[in-house]
PDB file of C-alpha atoms in Angstrom:
ATOM      1  CA  MET A   1      25.792  -7.664  43.322  1.00  0.00           C
ATOM      2  CA  ILE A   2      25.812  -7.056  39.628  1.00  0.00           C
ATOM      3  CA  PHE A   3      23.297  -9.042  37.624  1.00  0.00           C
ATOM      4  CA  ARG A   4      24.506 -10.601  34.444  1.00  0.00           C
ATOM      5  CA  ASP A   5      21.775 -11.134  31.854  1.00  0.00           C
ATOM      6  CA  PRO A   6      22.353 -14.777  30.361  1.00  0.00           C
ATOM      7  CA  THR A   7      20.150 -14.123  27.066  1.00  0.00           C
ATOM      8  CA  ARG A   8      22.360 -11.169  26.222  1.00  0.00           C
ATOM      9  CA  GLY A   9      23.697 -11.672  22.983  1.00  0.00           C
ATOM     10  CA  LEU A  10      21.454 -14.373  21.795  1.00  0.00           C
ATOM     11  CA  VAL A  11      19.832 -13.437  18.522  1.00  0.00           C
ATOM     12  CA  PHE A  12      16.349 -14.951  17.787  1.00  0.00           C
ATOM     13  CA  ALA A  13      14.524 -15.204  14.584  1.00  0.00           C
ATOM     14  CA  GLY A  14      11.470 -13.134  14.195  1.00  0.00           C
ATOM     15  CA  ILE A  15       8.351 -14.626  15.173  1.00  0.00           C
ATOM     16  CA  ASN A  16       6.459 -15.667  11.930  1.00  0.00           C
ATOM     17  CA  LYS A  17       2.913 -14.670  13.123  1.00  0.00           C
ATOM     18  CA  VAL A  18       0.068 -14.283  10.724  1.00  0.00           C
ATOM     19  CA  PRO A  19      -1.176 -10.715  10.947  1.00  0.00           C
ATOM     20  CA  PRO A  20      -5.022 -10.885  12.333  1.00  0.00           C
ATOM     21  CA  SER A  21      -7.273 -11.168   9.591  1.00  0.00           C
ATOM     22  CA  VAL A  22      -9.864  -8.553   8.854  1.00  0.00           C
ATOM     23  CA  PRO A  23     -13.441  -9.881   8.769  1.00  0.00           C
ATOM     24  CA  SER A  24     -14.583  -9.885   5.024  1.00  0.00           C
ATOM     25  CA  ASP A  25     -17.949  -8.087   5.928  1.00  0.00           C
ATOM     26  CA  ARG A  26     -15.833  -4.994   7.256  1.00  0.00           C
ATOM     27  CA  LEU A  27     -13.556  -5.138   4.468  1.00  0.00           C
ATOM     28  CA  ALA A  28     -16.374  -5.172   1.745  1.00  0.00           C
ATOM     29  CA  GLY A  29     -17.849  -1.797   3.331  1.00  0.00           C
ATOM     30  CA  VAL A  30     -14.399   0.275   3.271  1.00  0.00           C
ATOM     31  CA  LEU A  31     -14.875   1.561  -0.101  1.00  0.00           C
ATOM     32  CA  SER A  32     -18.569   3.034   1.007  1.00  0.00           C
ATOM     33  CA  HIS A  33     -16.977   5.058   3.382  1.00  0.00           C
ATOM     34  CA  ALA A  34     -14.893   7.154   0.626  1.00  0.00           C
ATOM     35  CA  ARG A  35     -16.339  10.714   0.508  1.00  0.00           C
ATOM     36  CA  ASN A  36     -14.618  11.686  -2.680  1.00  0.00           C
ATOM     37  CA  ASP A  37     -12.349  10.575  -5.579  1.00  0.00           C
ATOM     38  CA  PHE A  38      -9.224  11.256  -3.743  1.00  0.00           C
ATOM     39  CA  GLN A  39     -10.266   8.999  -0.839  1.00  0.00           C
ATOM     40  CA  ARG A  40     -11.679   6.212  -3.070  1.00  0.00           C
ATOM     41  CA  LEU A  41      -8.217   6.165  -4.974  1.00  0.00           C
ATOM     42  CA  VAL A  42      -6.260   6.057  -1.605  1.00  0.00           C
ATOM     43  CA  MET A  43      -8.447   3.151  -0.314  1.00  0.00           C
ATOM     44  CA  VAL A  44      -7.938   1.277  -3.519  1.00  0.00           C
ATOM     45  CA  LEU A  45      -4.317   2.005  -3.671  1.00  0.00           C
ATOM     46  CA  VAL A  46      -3.818   0.394  -0.164  1.00  0.00           C
ATOM     47  CA  CYS A  47      -6.834  -2.154  -0.258  1.00  0.00           C
ATOM     48  CA  VAL A  48      -5.925  -3.779  -3.593  1.00  0.00           C
ATOM     49  CA  HIS A  49      -2.287  -3.003  -4.260  1.00  0.00           C
ATOM     50  CA  ALA A  50      -0.899  -2.814  -0.686  1.00  0.00           C
ATOM     51  CA  LEU A  51       0.674   0.650  -1.166  1.00  0.00           C
ATOM     52  CA  SER A  52       2.193   2.354   2.034  1.00  0.00           C
ATOM     53  CA  GLY A  53       1.524   5.822   2.808  1.00  0.00           C
ATOM     54  CA  THR A  54       5.210   6.649   1.901  1.00  0.00           C
ATOM     55  CA  ASP A  55       4.687   4.941  -1.590  1.00  0.00           C
ATOM     56  CA  MET A  56       1.531   7.231  -2.234  1.00  0.00           C
ATOM     57  CA  ARG A  57       2.964  10.315  -1.037  1.00  0.00           C
ATOM     58  CA  HIS A  58       5.835  10.142  -3.453  1.00  0.00           C
ATOM     59  CA  LEU A  59       3.608   9.233  -6.551  1.00  0.00           C
ATOM     60  CA  LEU A  60       4.277  11.545  -9.455  1.00  0.00           C
ATOM     61  CA  LEU A  61       1.551  12.367 -12.027  1.00  0.00           C
ATOM     62  CA  THR A  62       3.828  11.112 -14.780  1.00  0.00           C
ATOM     63  CA  ASP A  63       3.898   7.489 -12.888  1.00  0.00           C
ATOM     64  CA  LEU A  64       0.380   7.116 -13.861  1.00  0.00           C
ATOM     65  CA  ASP A  65       0.029   5.996 -17.430  1.00  0.00           C
ATOM     66  CA  LEU A  66      -3.765   5.232 -18.186  1.00  0.00           C
ATOM     67  CA  SER A  67      -3.025   4.428 -21.894  1.00  0.00           C
ATOM     68  CA  ARG A  68      -0.864   1.604 -20.715  1.00  0.00           C
ATOM     69  CA  GLU A  69      -2.903   1.011 -17.507  1.00  0.00           C
ATOM     70  CA  ARG A  70      -0.084   1.092 -15.179  1.00  0.00           C
ATOM     71  CA  LEU A  71       1.187   2.961 -12.197  1.00  0.00           C
ATOM     72  CA  ILE A  72       5.129   2.990 -11.377  1.00  0.00           C
ATOM     73  CA  VAL A  73       5.917   2.985  -7.679  1.00  0.00           C
ATOM     74  CA  ARG A  74       9.312   4.372  -7.068  1.00  0.00           C
ATOM     75  CA  ARG A  75      11.192   3.163  -4.025  1.00  0.00           C
ATOM     76  CA  PRO A  76      14.805   3.511  -3.152  1.00  0.00           C
ATOM     77  CA  GLY A  77      16.940   1.399  -5.655  1.00  0.00           C
ATOM     78  CA  LYS A  78      13.951   0.056  -7.473  1.00  0.00           C
ATOM     79  CA  ARG A  79      10.750   0.577  -9.031  1.00  0.00           C
ATOM     80  CA  HIS A  80       7.501  -1.382  -8.839  1.00  0.00           C
ATOM     81  CA  ILE A  81       4.962  -1.531 -11.642  1.00  0.00           C
ATOM     82  CA  ILE A  82       1.178  -1.696 -10.898  1.00  0.00           C
ATOM     83  CA  HIS A  83      -0.920  -3.139 -13.633  1.00  0.00           C
ATOM     84  CA  LEU A  84      -4.189  -1.215 -13.130  1.00  0.00           C
ATOM     85  CA  ASP A  85      -7.434  -3.576 -12.736  1.00  0.00           C
ATOM     86  CA  GLU A  86     -10.804  -1.912 -13.819  1.00  0.00           C
ATOM     87  CA  LEU A  87     -11.529  -0.476 -10.281  1.00  0.00           C
ATOM     88  CA  THR A  88      -8.034   1.134  -9.704  1.00  0.00           C
ATOM     89  CA  TYR A  89      -8.411   2.641 -13.531  1.00  0.00           C
ATOM     90  CA  ARG A  90     -11.789   4.102 -12.862  1.00  0.00           C
ATOM     91  CA  CYS A  91     -10.661   5.580  -9.482  1.00  0.00           C
ATOM     92  CA  ALA A  92      -7.559   6.931 -10.901  1.00  0.00           C
ATOM     93  CA  SER A  93      -9.195   8.418 -14.064  1.00  0.00           C
ATOM     94  CA  ALA A  94     -11.836   9.951 -11.603  1.00  0.00           C
ATOM     95  CA  TRP A  95      -9.402  11.439  -9.433  1.00  0.00           C
ATOM     96  CA  LEU A  96      -7.348  13.080 -12.479  1.00  0.00           C
ATOM     97  CA  ARG A  97     -10.258  14.602 -13.802  1.00  0.00           C
ATOM     98  CA  GLU A  98     -11.129  16.124 -10.271  1.00  0.00           C
ATOM     99  CA  ARG A  99      -7.793  17.169  -9.652  1.00  0.00           C
ATOM    100  CA  HIS A 100      -7.734  18.846 -13.182  1.00  0.00           C
ATOM    101  CA  ARG A 101     -11.104  20.484 -12.294  1.00  0.00           C
ATOM    102  CA  ARG A 102     -10.105  21.683  -8.926  1.00  0.00           C
ATOM    103  CA  TRP A 103      -6.388  22.732  -9.523  1.00  0.00           C
ATOM    104  CA  PRO A 104      -6.107  23.367 -13.389  1.00  0.00           C
ATOM    105  CA  VAL A 105      -2.831  25.242 -13.197  1.00  0.00           C
ATOM    106  CA  THR A 106      -1.088  23.586 -10.584  1.00  0.00           C
ATOM    107  CA  THR A 107       2.678  22.727 -11.013  1.00  0.00           C
ATOM    108  CA  ASN A 108       3.131  20.213  -8.356  1.00  0.00           C
ATOM    109  CA  PRO A 109       4.174  17.136 -10.106  1.00  0.00           C
ATOM    110  CA  HIS A 110       2.767  14.773  -7.498  1.00  0.00           C
ATOM    111  CA  LEU A 111      -0.289  12.568  -8.263  1.00  0.00           C
ATOM    112  CA  LEU A 112      -2.075  12.940  -4.885  1.00  0.00           C
ATOM    113  CA  ILE A 113      -2.270  16.574  -3.986  1.00  0.00           C
ATOM    114  CA  ASN A 114      -4.583  18.686  -1.740  1.00  0.00           C
ATOM    115  CA  ARG A 115      -5.596  22.311  -1.526  1.00  0.00           C
ATOM    116  CA  TRP A 116      -2.191  23.304   0.128  1.00  0.00           C
ATOM    117  CA  THR A 117       0.205  21.303  -1.836  1.00  0.00           C
ATOM    118  CA  ALA A 118      -1.512  22.461  -4.979  1.00  0.00           C
ATOM    119  CA  VAL A 119      -0.266  25.985  -4.468  1.00  0.00           C
ATOM    120  CA  ASP A 120       2.799  25.105  -2.883  1.00  0.00           C
ATOM    121  CA  THR A 121       5.870  26.414  -4.904  1.00  0.00           C
ATOM    122  CA  SER A 122       8.292  23.990  -3.456  1.00  0.00           C
ATOM    123  CA  HIS A 123       6.238  20.938  -4.785  1.00  0.00           C
ATOM    124  CA  SER A 124       6.247  19.024  -1.711  1.00  0.00           C
ATOM    125  CA  PRO A 125       4.189  15.654  -1.202  1.00  0.00           C
ATOM    126  CA  ILE A 126       1.269  15.472   0.513  1.00  0.00           C
ATOM    127  CA  GLY A 127       1.429  15.383   4.103  1.00  0.00           C
ATOM    128  CA  THR A 128       0.078  12.643   6.389  1.00  0.00           C
ATOM    129  CA  THR A 129      -3.728  12.936   5.881  1.00  0.00           C
ATOM    130  CA  PHE A 130      -4.198   9.061   4.780  1.00  0.00           C
ATOM    131  CA  THR A 131      -4.988   8.414   8.413  1.00  0.00           C
ATOM    132  CA  ALA A 132      -8.024  10.285   8.700  1.00  0.00           C
ATOM    133  CA  ILE A 133      -9.439   8.808   5.599  1.00  0.00           C
ATOM    134  CA  PHE A 134      -9.399   5.199   7.164  1.00  0.00           C
ATOM    135  CA  ARG A 135     -10.966   6.403  10.259  1.00  0.00           C
ATOM    136  CA  PRO A 136     -14.784   6.040   9.583  1.00  0.00           C
ATOM    137  CA  THR A 137     -13.910   2.528   8.483  1.00  0.00           C
ATOM    138  CA  GLY A 138     -12.834   1.393  11.975  1.00  0.00           C
ATOM    139  CA  LEU A 139      -9.460  -0.134  10.555  1.00  0.00           C
ATOM    140  CA  THR A 140      -6.240   1.568  10.061  1.00  0.00           C
ATOM    141  CA  MET A 141      -4.311   1.834   6.910  1.00  0.00           C
ATOM    142  CA  PRO A 142      -1.483  -0.646   8.012  1.00  0.00           C
ATOM    143  CA  THR A 143      -3.815  -3.135   9.156  1.00  0.00           C
ATOM    144  CA  LEU A 144      -5.651  -3.267   5.695  1.00  0.00           C
ATOM    145  CA  ARG A 145      -2.223  -3.333   3.744  1.00  0.00           C
ATOM    146  CA  GLN A 146      -1.249  -6.209   5.713  1.00  0.00           C
ATOM    147  CA  ASP A 147      -4.615  -8.052   5.228  1.00  0.00           C
ATOM    148  CA  ARG A 148      -4.264  -7.763   1.597  1.00  0.00           C
ATOM    149  CA  ILE A 149      -0.769  -9.302   1.507  1.00  0.00           C
ATOM    150  CA  ARG A 150      -1.867 -11.906   3.807  1.00  0.00           C
ATOM    151  CA  ASP A 151      -4.708 -12.775   1.937  1.00  0.00           C
ATOM    152  CA  GLU A 152      -2.738 -13.184  -1.440  1.00  0.00           C
ATOM    153  CA  ALA A 153      -0.256 -15.652   0.735  1.00  0.00           C
ATOM    154  CA  PHE A 154      -2.965 -17.806   1.769  1.00  0.00           C
ATOM    155  CA  GLU A 155      -4.017 -18.060  -2.013  1.00  0.00           C
ATOM    156  CA  VAL A 156      -0.602 -18.466  -3.386  1.00  0.00           C
ATOM    157  CA  ASP A 157       2.131 -20.170  -1.652  1.00  0.00           C
ATOM    158  CA  ASP A 158       4.859 -18.621  -3.841  1.00  0.00           C
ATOM    159  CA  PRO A 159       6.819 -15.813  -2.580  1.00  0.00           C
ATOM    160  CA  LEU A 160       8.132 -14.626  -5.954  1.00  0.00           C
ATOM    161  CA  HIS A 161       4.298 -13.984  -6.716  1.00  0.00           C
ATOM    162  CA  LEU A 162       4.088 -11.940  -3.604  1.00  0.00           C
ATOM    163  CA  MET A 163       7.220 -10.096  -4.663  1.00  0.00           C
ATOM    164  CA  ARG A 164       5.908  -9.212  -8.203  1.00  0.00           C
ATOM    165  CA  LEU A 165       2.516  -8.371  -7.272  1.00  0.00           C
ATOM    166  CA  PHE A 166       3.284  -5.958  -4.289  1.00  0.00           C
ATOM    167  CA  GLY A 167       6.959  -5.293  -4.763  1.00  0.00           C
ATOM    168  CA  ILE A 168       8.006  -6.366  -1.339  1.00  0.00           C
ATOM    169  CA  SER A 169      11.462  -7.929  -0.286  1.00  0.00           C
ATOM    170  CA  SER A 170      11.953 -11.566  -0.429  1.00  0.00           C
ATOM    171  CA  HIS A 171      12.260 -11.568   3.431  1.00  0.00           C
ATOM    172  CA  THR A 172       8.855  -9.993   3.798  1.00  0.00           C
ATOM    173  CA  ALA A 173       7.301 -12.287   1.314  1.00  0.00           C
ATOM    174  CA  MET A 174       8.758 -15.470   2.919  1.00  0.00           C
ATOM    175  CA  ARG A 175       7.682 -14.078   6.307  1.00  0.00           C
ATOM    176  CA  TYR A 176       4.230 -14.057   4.955  1.00  0.00           C
ATOM    177  CA  ILE A 177       4.084 -17.306   3.075  1.00  0.00           C
ATOM    178  CA  THR A 178       5.740 -19.050   6.225  1.00  0.00           C
ATOM    179  CA  ALA A 179       2.951 -17.589   8.328  1.00  0.00           C
ATOM    180  CA  ALA A 180       0.337 -18.595   5.992  1.00  0.00           C
ATOM    181  CA  HIS A 181       1.609 -22.179   5.103  1.00  0.00           C
ATOM    182  CA  PRO A 182       3.469 -23.505   7.888  1.00  0.00           C
ATOM    183  CA  GLU A 183       2.905 -27.092   7.320  1.00  0.00           C
ATOM    184  CA  ARG A 184       4.573 -26.550   3.693  1.00  0.00           C
ATOM    185  CA  THR A 185       7.438 -24.512   4.750  1.00  0.00           C
ATOM    186  CA  ALA A 186       8.354 -26.276   8.187  1.00  0.00           C
ATOM    187  CA  LYS A 187      10.897 -28.441   6.633  1.00  0.00           C
ATOM    188  CA  LEU A 188      12.814 -25.713   4.684  1.00  0.00           C
ATOM    189  CA  PRO A 189      16.264 -24.765   5.913  1.00  0.00           C
ATOM    190  CA  ARG A 190      16.491 -21.761   7.921  1.00  0.00           C
TER     191      ARG A 190
END
């Protein structure tokens, strides 16, 4: 007897479920867990600007322009410009001072470096040290990133706004908007 799966070949649309919300009291204390300027900048880039680990690993020193108060995030096939708010500006400038103090002659072009990549002659990007930064908070980096996008989707029901603010795709923006505002998007064509 051969079993035939009757659902094989059916394509279902993804389930549009709102990512779980991070309680505001836990979110408020995230920055207090940063032990140095590097960790503070990484936390701000994730919690405020919803950057991923891949985005942060590939940031170049030339992508940060403090005089114009902007940071360019280069992604395959596109680039996303982040206009720095006061907190991000302060954290970025503090990290640049610390970076220059610790490794004044490094030739690594990446914005975020550590003691190994600062002396790496192949100029490789920083490794996967971001997970450890968020461990004391009890929250993961993807959770905080999703929470930031979700929070903005609840505030503004415009997918173009999310696309411009976070540099996300139209599909991702619509998924967040649909999940945040099901009453407004229920009648839209699929």
